[in-house]
Short mmCIF file of C-alpha atoms in Angstrom, two decimals:
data_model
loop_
_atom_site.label_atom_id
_atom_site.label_comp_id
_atom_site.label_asym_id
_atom_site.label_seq_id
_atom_site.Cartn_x
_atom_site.Cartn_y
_atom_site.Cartn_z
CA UNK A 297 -6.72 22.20 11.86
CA UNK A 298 -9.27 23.26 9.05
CA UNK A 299 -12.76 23.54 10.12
CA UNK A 300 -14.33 20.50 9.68
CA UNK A 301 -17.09 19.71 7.42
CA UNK A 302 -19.03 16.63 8.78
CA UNK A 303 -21.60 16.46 5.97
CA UNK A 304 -21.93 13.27 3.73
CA UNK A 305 -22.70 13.71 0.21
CA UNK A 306 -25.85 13.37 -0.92
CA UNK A 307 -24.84 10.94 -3.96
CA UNK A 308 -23.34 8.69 -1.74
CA UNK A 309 -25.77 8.17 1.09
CA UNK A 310 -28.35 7.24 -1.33
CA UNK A 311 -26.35 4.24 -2.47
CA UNK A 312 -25.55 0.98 0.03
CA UNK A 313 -22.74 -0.82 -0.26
CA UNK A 314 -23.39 -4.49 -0.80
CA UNK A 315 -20.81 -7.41 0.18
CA UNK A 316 -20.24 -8.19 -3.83
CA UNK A 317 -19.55 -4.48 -4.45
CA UNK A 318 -16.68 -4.21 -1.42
CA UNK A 319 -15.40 -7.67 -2.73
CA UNK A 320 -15.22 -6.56 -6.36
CA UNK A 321 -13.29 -3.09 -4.98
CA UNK A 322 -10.66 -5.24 -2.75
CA UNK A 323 -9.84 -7.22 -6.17
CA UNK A 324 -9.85 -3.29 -7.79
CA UNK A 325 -7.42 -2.33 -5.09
CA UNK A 326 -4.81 -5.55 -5.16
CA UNK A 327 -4.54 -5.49 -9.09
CA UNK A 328 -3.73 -2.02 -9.45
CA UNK A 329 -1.06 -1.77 -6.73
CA UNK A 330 0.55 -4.77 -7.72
CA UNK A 331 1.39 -3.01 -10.73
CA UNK A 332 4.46 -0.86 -8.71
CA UNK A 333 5.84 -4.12 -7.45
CA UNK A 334 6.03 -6.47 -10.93
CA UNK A 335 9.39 -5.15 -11.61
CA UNK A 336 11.28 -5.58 -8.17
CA UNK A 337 11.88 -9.57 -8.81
CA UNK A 338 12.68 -8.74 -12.41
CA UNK A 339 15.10 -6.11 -12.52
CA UNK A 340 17.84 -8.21 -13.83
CA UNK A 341 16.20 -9.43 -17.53
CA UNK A 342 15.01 -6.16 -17.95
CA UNK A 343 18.04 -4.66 -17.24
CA UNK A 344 20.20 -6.99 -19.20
CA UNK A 345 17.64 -6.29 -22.61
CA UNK A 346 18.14 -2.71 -21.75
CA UNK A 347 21.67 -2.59 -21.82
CA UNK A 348 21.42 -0.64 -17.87
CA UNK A 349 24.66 -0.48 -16.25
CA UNK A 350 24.10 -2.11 -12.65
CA UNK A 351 23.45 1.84 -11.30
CA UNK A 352 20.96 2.30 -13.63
CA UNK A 353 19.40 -1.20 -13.28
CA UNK A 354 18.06 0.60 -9.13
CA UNK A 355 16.09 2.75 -11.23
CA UNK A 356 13.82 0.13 -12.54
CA UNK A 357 12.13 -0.33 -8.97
CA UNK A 358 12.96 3.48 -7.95
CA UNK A 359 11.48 5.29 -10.44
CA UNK A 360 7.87 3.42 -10.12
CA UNK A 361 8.23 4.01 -6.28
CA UNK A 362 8.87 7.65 -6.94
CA UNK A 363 6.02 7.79 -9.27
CA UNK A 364 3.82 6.03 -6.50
CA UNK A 365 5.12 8.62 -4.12
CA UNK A 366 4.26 12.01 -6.43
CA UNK A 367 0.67 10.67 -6.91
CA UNK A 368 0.41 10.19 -2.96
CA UNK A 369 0.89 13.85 -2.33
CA UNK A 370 -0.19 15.63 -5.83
CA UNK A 371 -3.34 13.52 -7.37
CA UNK A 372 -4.97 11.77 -4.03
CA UNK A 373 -6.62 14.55 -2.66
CA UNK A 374 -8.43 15.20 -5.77
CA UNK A 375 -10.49 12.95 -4.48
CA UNK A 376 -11.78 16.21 -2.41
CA UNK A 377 -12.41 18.48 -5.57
CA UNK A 378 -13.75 16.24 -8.83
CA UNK A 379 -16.29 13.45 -8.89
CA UNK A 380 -14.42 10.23 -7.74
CA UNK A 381 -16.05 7.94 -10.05
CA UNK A 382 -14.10 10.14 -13.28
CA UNK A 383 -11.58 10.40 -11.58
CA UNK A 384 -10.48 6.89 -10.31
CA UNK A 385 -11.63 5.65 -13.44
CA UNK A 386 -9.40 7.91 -15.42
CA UNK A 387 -6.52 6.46 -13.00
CA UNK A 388 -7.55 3.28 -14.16
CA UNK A 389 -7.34 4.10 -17.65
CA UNK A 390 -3.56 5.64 -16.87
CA UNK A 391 -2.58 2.74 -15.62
CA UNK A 392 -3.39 0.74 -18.33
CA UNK A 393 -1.35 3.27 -20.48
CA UNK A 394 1.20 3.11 -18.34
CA UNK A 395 1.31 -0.46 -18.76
CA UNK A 396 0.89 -0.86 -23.05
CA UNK A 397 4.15 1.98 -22.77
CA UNK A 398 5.84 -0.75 -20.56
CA UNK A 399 5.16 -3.84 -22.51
CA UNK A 400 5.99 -1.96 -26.05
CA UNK A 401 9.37 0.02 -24.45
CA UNK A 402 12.36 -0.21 -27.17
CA UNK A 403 14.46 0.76 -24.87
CA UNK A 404 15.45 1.87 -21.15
CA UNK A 405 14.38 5.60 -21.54
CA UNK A 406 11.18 4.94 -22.50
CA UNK A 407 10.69 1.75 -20.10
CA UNK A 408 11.32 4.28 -16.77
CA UNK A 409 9.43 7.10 -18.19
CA UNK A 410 5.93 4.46 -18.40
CA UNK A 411 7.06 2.94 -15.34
CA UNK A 412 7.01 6.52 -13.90
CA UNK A 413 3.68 7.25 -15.21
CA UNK A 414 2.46 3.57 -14.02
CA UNK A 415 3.29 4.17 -10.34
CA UNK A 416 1.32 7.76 -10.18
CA UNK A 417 -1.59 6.26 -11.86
CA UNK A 418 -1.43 3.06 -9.55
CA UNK A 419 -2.57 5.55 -6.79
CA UNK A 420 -5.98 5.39 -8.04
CA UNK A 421 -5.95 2.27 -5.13
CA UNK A 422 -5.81 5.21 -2.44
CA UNK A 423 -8.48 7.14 -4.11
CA UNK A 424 -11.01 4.13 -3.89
CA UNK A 425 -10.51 3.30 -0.35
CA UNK A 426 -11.42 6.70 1.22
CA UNK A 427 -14.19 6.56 -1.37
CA UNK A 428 -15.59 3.05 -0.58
CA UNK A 429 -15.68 4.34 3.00
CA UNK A 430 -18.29 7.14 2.23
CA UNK A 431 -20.19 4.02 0.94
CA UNK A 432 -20.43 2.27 4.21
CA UNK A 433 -22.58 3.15 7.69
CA UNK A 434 -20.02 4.47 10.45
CA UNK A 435 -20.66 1.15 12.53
CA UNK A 436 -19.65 -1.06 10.00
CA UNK A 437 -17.00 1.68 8.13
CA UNK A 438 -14.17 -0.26 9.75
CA UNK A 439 -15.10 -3.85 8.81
CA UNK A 440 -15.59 -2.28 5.17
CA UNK A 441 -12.27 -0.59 5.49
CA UNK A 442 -10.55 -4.07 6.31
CA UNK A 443 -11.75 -6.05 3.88
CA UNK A 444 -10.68 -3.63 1.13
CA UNK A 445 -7.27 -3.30 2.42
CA UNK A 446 -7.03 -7.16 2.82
CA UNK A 447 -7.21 -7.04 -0.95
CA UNK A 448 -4.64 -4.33 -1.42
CA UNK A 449 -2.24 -6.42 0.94
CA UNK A 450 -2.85 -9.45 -1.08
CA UNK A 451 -2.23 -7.90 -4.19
CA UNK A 452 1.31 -6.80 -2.73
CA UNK A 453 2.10 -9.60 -1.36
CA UNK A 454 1.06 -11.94 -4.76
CA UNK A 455 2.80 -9.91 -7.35
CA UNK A 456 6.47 -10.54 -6.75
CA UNK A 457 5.49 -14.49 -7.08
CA UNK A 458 3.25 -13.86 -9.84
CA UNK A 459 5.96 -11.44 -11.88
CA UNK A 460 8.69 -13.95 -10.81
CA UNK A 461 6.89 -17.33 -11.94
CA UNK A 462 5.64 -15.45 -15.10
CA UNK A 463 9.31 -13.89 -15.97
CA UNK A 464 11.22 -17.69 -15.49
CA UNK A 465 8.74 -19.41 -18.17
CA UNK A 466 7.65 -16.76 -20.42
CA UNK A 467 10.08 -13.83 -20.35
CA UNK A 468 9.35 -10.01 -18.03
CA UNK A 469 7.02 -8.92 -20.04
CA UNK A 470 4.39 -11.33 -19.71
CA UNK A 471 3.27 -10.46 -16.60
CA UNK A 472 2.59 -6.93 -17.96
CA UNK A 473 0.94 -8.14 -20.66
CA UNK A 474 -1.36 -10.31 -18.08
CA UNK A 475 -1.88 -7.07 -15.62
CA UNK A 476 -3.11 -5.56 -19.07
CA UNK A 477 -5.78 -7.29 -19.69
CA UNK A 478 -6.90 -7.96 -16.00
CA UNK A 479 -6.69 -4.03 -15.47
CA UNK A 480 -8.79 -3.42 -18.23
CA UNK A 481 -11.56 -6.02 -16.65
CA UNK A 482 -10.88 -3.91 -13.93
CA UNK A 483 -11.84 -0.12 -15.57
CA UNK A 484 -15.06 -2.75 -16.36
CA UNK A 485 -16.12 -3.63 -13.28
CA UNK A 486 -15.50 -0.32 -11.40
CA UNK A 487 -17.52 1.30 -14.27
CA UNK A 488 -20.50 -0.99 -14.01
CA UNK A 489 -20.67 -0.83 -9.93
CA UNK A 490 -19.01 2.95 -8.60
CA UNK A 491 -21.69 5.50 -8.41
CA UNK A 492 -21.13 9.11 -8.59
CA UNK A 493 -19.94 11.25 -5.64
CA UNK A 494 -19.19 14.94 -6.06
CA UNK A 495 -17.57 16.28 -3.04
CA UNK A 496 -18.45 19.69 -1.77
CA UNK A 497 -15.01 21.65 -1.55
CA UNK A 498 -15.01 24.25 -3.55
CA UNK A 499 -11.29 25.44 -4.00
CA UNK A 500 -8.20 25.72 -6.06
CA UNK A 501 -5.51 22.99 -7.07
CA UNK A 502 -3.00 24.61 -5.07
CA UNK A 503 -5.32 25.45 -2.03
CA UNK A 504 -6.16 21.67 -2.20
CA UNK A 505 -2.77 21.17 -1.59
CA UNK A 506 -2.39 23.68 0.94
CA UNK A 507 -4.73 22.38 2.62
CA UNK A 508 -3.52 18.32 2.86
CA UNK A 509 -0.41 20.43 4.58
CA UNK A 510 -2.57 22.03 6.65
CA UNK A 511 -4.29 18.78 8.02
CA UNK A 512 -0.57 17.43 8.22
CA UNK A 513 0.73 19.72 10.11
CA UNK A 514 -2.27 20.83 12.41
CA UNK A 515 -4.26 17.53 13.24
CA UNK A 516 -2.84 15.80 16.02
CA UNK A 517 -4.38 12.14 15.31
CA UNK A 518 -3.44 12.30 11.86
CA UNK A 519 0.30 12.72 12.81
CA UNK A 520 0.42 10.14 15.53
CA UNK A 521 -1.76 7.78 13.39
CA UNK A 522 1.32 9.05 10.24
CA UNK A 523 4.32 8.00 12.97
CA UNK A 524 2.20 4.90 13.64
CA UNK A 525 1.71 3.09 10.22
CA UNK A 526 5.11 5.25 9.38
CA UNK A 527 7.22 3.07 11.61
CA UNK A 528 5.47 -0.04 10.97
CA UNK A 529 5.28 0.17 7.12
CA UNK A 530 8.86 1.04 7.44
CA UNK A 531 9.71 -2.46 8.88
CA UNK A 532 7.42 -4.01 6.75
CA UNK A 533 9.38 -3.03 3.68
CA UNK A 534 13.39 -3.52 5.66
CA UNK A 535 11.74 -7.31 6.32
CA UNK A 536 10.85 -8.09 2.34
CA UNK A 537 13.59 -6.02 1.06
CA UNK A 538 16.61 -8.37 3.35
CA UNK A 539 14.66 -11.64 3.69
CA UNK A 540 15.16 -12.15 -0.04
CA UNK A 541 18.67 -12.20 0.56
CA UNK A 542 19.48 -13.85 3.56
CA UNK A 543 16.62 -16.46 2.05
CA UNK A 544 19.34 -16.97 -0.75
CA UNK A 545 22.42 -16.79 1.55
CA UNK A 546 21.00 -18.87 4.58
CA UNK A 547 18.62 -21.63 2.90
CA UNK A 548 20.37 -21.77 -0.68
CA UNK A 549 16.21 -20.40 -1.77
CA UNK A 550 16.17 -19.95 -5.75
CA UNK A 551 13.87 -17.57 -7.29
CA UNK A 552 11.19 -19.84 -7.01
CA UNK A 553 11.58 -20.60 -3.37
CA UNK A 554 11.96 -16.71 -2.47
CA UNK A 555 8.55 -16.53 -4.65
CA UNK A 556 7.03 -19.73 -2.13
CA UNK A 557 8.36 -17.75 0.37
CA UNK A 558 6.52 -14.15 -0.30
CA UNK A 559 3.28 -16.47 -1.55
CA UNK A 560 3.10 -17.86 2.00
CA UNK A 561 3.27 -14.38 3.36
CA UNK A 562 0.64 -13.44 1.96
CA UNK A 563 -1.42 -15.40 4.94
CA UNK A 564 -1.16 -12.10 6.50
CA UNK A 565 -4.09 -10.17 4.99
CA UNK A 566 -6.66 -12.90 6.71
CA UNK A 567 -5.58 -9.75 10.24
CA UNK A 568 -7.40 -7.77 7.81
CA UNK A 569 -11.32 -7.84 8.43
CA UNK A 570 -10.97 -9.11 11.71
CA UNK A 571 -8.63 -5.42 12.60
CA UNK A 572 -11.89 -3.80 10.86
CA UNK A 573 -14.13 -5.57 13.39
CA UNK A 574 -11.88 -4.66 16.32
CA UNK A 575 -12.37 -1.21 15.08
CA UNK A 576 -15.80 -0.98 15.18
CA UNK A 577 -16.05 -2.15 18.21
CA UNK A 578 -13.65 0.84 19.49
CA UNK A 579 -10.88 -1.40 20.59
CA UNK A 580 -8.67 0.36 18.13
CA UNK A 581 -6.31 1.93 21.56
CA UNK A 582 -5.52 -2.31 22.48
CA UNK A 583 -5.57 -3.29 18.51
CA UNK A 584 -2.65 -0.83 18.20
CA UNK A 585 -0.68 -1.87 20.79
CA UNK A 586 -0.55 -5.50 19.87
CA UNK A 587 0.22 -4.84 16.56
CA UNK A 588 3.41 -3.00 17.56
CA UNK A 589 4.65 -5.58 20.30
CA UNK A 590 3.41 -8.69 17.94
CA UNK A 591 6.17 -7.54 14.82
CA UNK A 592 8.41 -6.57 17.31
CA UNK A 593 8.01 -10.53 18.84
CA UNK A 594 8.01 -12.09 15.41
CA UNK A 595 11.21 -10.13 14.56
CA UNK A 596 12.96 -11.62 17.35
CA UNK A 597 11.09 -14.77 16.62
CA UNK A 598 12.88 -14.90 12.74
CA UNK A 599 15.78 -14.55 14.01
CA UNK A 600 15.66 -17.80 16.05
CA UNK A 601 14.33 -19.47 12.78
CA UNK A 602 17.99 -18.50 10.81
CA UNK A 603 19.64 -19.45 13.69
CA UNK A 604 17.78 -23.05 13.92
CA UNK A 605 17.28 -23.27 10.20
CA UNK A 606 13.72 -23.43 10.20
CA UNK A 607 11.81 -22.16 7.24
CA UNK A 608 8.33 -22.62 8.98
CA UNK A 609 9.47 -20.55 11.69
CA UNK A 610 10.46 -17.71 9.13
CA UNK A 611 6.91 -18.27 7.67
CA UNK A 612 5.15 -18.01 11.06
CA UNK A 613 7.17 -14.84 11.76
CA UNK A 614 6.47 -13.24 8.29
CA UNK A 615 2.89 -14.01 8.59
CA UNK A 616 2.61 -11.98 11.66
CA UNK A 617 4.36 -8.81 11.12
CA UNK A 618 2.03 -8.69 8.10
CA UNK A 619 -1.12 -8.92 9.83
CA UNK A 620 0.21 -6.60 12.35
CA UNK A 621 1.26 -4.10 10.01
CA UNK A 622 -2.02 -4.61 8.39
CA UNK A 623 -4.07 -4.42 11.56
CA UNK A 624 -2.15 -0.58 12.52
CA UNK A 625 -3.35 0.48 8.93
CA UNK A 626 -6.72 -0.37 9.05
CA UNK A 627 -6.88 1.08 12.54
CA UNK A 628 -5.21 4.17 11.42
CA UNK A 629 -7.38 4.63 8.69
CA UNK A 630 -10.58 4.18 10.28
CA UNK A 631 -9.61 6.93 13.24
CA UNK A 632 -8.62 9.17 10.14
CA UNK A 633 -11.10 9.46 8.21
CA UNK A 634 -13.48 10.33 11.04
CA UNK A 635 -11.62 13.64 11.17
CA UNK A 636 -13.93 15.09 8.50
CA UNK A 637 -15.99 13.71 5.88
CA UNK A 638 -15.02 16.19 3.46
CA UNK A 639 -11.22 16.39 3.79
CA UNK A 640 -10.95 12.33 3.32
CA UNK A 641 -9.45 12.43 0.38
CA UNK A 642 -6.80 15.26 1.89
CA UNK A 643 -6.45 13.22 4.53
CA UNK A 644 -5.30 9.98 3.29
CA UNK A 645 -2.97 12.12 0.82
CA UNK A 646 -1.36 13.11 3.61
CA UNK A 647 -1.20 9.76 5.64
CA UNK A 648 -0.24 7.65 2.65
CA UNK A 649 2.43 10.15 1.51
CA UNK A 650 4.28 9.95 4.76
CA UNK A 651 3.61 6.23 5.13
CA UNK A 652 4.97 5.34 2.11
CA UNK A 653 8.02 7.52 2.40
CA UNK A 654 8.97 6.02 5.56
CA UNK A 655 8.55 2.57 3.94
CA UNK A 656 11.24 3.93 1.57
CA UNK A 657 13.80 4.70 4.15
CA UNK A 658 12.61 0.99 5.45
CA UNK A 659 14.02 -0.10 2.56
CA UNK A 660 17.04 1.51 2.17
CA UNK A 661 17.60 -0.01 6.34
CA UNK A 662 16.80 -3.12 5.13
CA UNK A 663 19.70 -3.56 2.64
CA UNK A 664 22.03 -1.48 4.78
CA UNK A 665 21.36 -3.51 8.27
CA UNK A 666 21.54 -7.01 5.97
CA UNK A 667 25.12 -5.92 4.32
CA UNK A 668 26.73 -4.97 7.52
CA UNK A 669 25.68 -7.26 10.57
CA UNK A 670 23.71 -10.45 8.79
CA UNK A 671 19.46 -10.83 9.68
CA UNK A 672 20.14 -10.72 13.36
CA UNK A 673 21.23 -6.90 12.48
CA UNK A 674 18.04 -6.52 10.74
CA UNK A 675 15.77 -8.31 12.92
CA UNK A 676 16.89 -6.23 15.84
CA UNK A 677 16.59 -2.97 14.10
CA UNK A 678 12.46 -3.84 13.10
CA UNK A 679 12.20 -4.99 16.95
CA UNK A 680 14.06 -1.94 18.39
CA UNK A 681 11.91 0.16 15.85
CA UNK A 682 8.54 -1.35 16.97
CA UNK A 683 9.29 -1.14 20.20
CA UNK A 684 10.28 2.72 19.82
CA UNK A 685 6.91 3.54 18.37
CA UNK A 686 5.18 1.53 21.13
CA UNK A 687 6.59 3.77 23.54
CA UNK A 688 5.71 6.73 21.59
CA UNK A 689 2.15 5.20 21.37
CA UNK A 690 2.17 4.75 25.29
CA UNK A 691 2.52 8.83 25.33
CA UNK A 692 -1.17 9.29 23.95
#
């Protein structure tokens, strides 16, 4: 593991983070990542003004994801290097580029290269957390932590209903045009209230990225804590990427019902300030563990509500494995970034990058599972998998 460097920068510890402030950088954090999920319920009118064959039409979604991903690993841990009030701000700016490219694309080529450029910029969300942490005492770091990521959940969980109820009444675009304007109110805000930081490490680009290896493959917490929120983001994502279609298939759910659907879900991000709290209090070990058994019980428990026809059921069950998925993150996060003070930004690369690969593979099992054995296919596989990483858990 590299040595670690447990001293807080001075710019930072001079400044208190006030409830308004942590509020105003949840918001930050749910806008911008909405941005790489606008396009998932709209793939089809953009597609069809593109002219995109239906093999083309995947990369609409894929290519923002795989921008998301490259920023993970190559642009987060600059958060260790250059002043992280520049530099998120000049991820907000990016994003905002990335958008204008979006809403003025004549055609596919140029639609996937912004969209490309709007997922790497979008990472500017995992930039602020680690940051916003350096901001808060260590006894409250966790509470601080939750509430933030309560707002980046939120923001996930809003956009598809937001891009889908914007798309039926006023055509795809709009809703870029909307994240526009509420992105640049963003670059506002997080001007006026971000002070400076400059972090200490004094290295290279590529040593930086050496480095976020080196904590990868060295640091024992940070790879459990990886597996952890690996496994659980992965369900997350095979749950919303089949329920959309078994939605349609088992309840006769329109795009407007799907978009209910995902809105009610969103109930799920109230887990995350109380997981902070729990964290804080150093029940993180017991936090961890009920997360893992609770999706793997309200897997099972959706799969009795397509079986009895119950929507509310479905919405009980969704709103869990949310707030448990939520509740391993913010967990995870706060054990992480005590590692070393310095290396945060290295850190969460690291974390984030595997995380959100894994969610892509939960993906991919999602529609597989779905196609070839129904929701009781899928449901089983995100029990069996929570249950798996319980076990591993049980190892520690």
């Amino acid at each position: 593991m590299p040595a670690p460097s447990q001293t807080a920068d001075t710019e930072v510890q001079k400044a208190a983070i006030t409830p308004l402030q942590i509020g105003l950088c949840a918001t930050a954090c749910g806008v911008t990542v909405a941005n790489i999920y606008y396009a998932q319920p709209l793939i089809e009118p953009i597609s069809a003004e593109f002219g995109l064959s239906a093999n083309l039409a995947g990369l609409i979604v894929t290519i923002t994801q795989l921008g998301y991903g490259a920023g993970l690993f190559f642009l987060v841990c600059l958060g260790d290097l250059l002043e992280n009030r520049r530099l998120i701000l000049s991820m907000t700016a990016l994003t905002i580029l990335g958008l204008i490219g979006i809403v003025l694309s004549p055609d596919g080529g140029v639609f996937l290269l912004f969209s490309f450029l709007l997922g790497m910029a979008s990472v500017g969300t995992q930039m602020l957390v680690p940051f916003v942490s350096f901001l808060a005492p260590p006894e409250t770091r966790g509470r601080v932590i939750g509430n933030i990521m309560g707002g980046l959940l939120t923001g996930i969980m809003l956009s598809r209903p937001a891009a889908s109820f914007l798309g039926a009444h006023f055509g795809w675009r709009a809703i870029f045009v909307v994240s526009i304007l509420v992105m640049a109110a963003t670059f506002a805000v997080l001007w006026r209230i971000l002070p400076e930081r400059r972090p200490e490490a004094r290295m290279g680009y590529p040593a930086l990225l050496g480095s976020t290896l080196d904590w990868l493959r060295t640091a024992r917490p940070l790879q459990r804590r990886a597996v952890y929120q690996g496994v659980m983001f992965a369900v997350f994502n095979l749950f919303w990427t089949a329920a959309p279609l078994m939605l349609y298939a088992r309840f006769g759910l329109g795009q407007d019902g799907i978009a209910l659907f995902a809105l009610a879900g969103a109930g799920g991000a109230i887990a995350a300030p109380i997981a902070g709290r729990i964290a804080d209090r150093g029940a993180g070990s017991m936090a961890t563990g009920i997360a893992m058994l609770g999706a793997a019980a309200a897997f099972v428990l959706s799969g009795f509500g397509t079986v009895w026809g119950s929507l509310a059921v479905l919405v009980l069950a969704v709103v869990v494995i949310d707030a448990m998925v939520q509740t391993n993150q913010i967990v995870s996060q706060r054990i992480i970034y005590a590692l070393d003070d310095a290396a945060r930004g290295r850190i969460n690369s690291a974390f984030m990058t595997v995380v959100f690969l894994s969610g892509a593979i939960g993906s991919i099992l999602g529609s597989l599972s779905y196609v070839d054995g129904g929701w009781w296919m899928t449901a089983g596989l995100g029990a069996v998998l929570c249950v798996a990483v319980w076990l591993f858990f049980r190892t520690e």
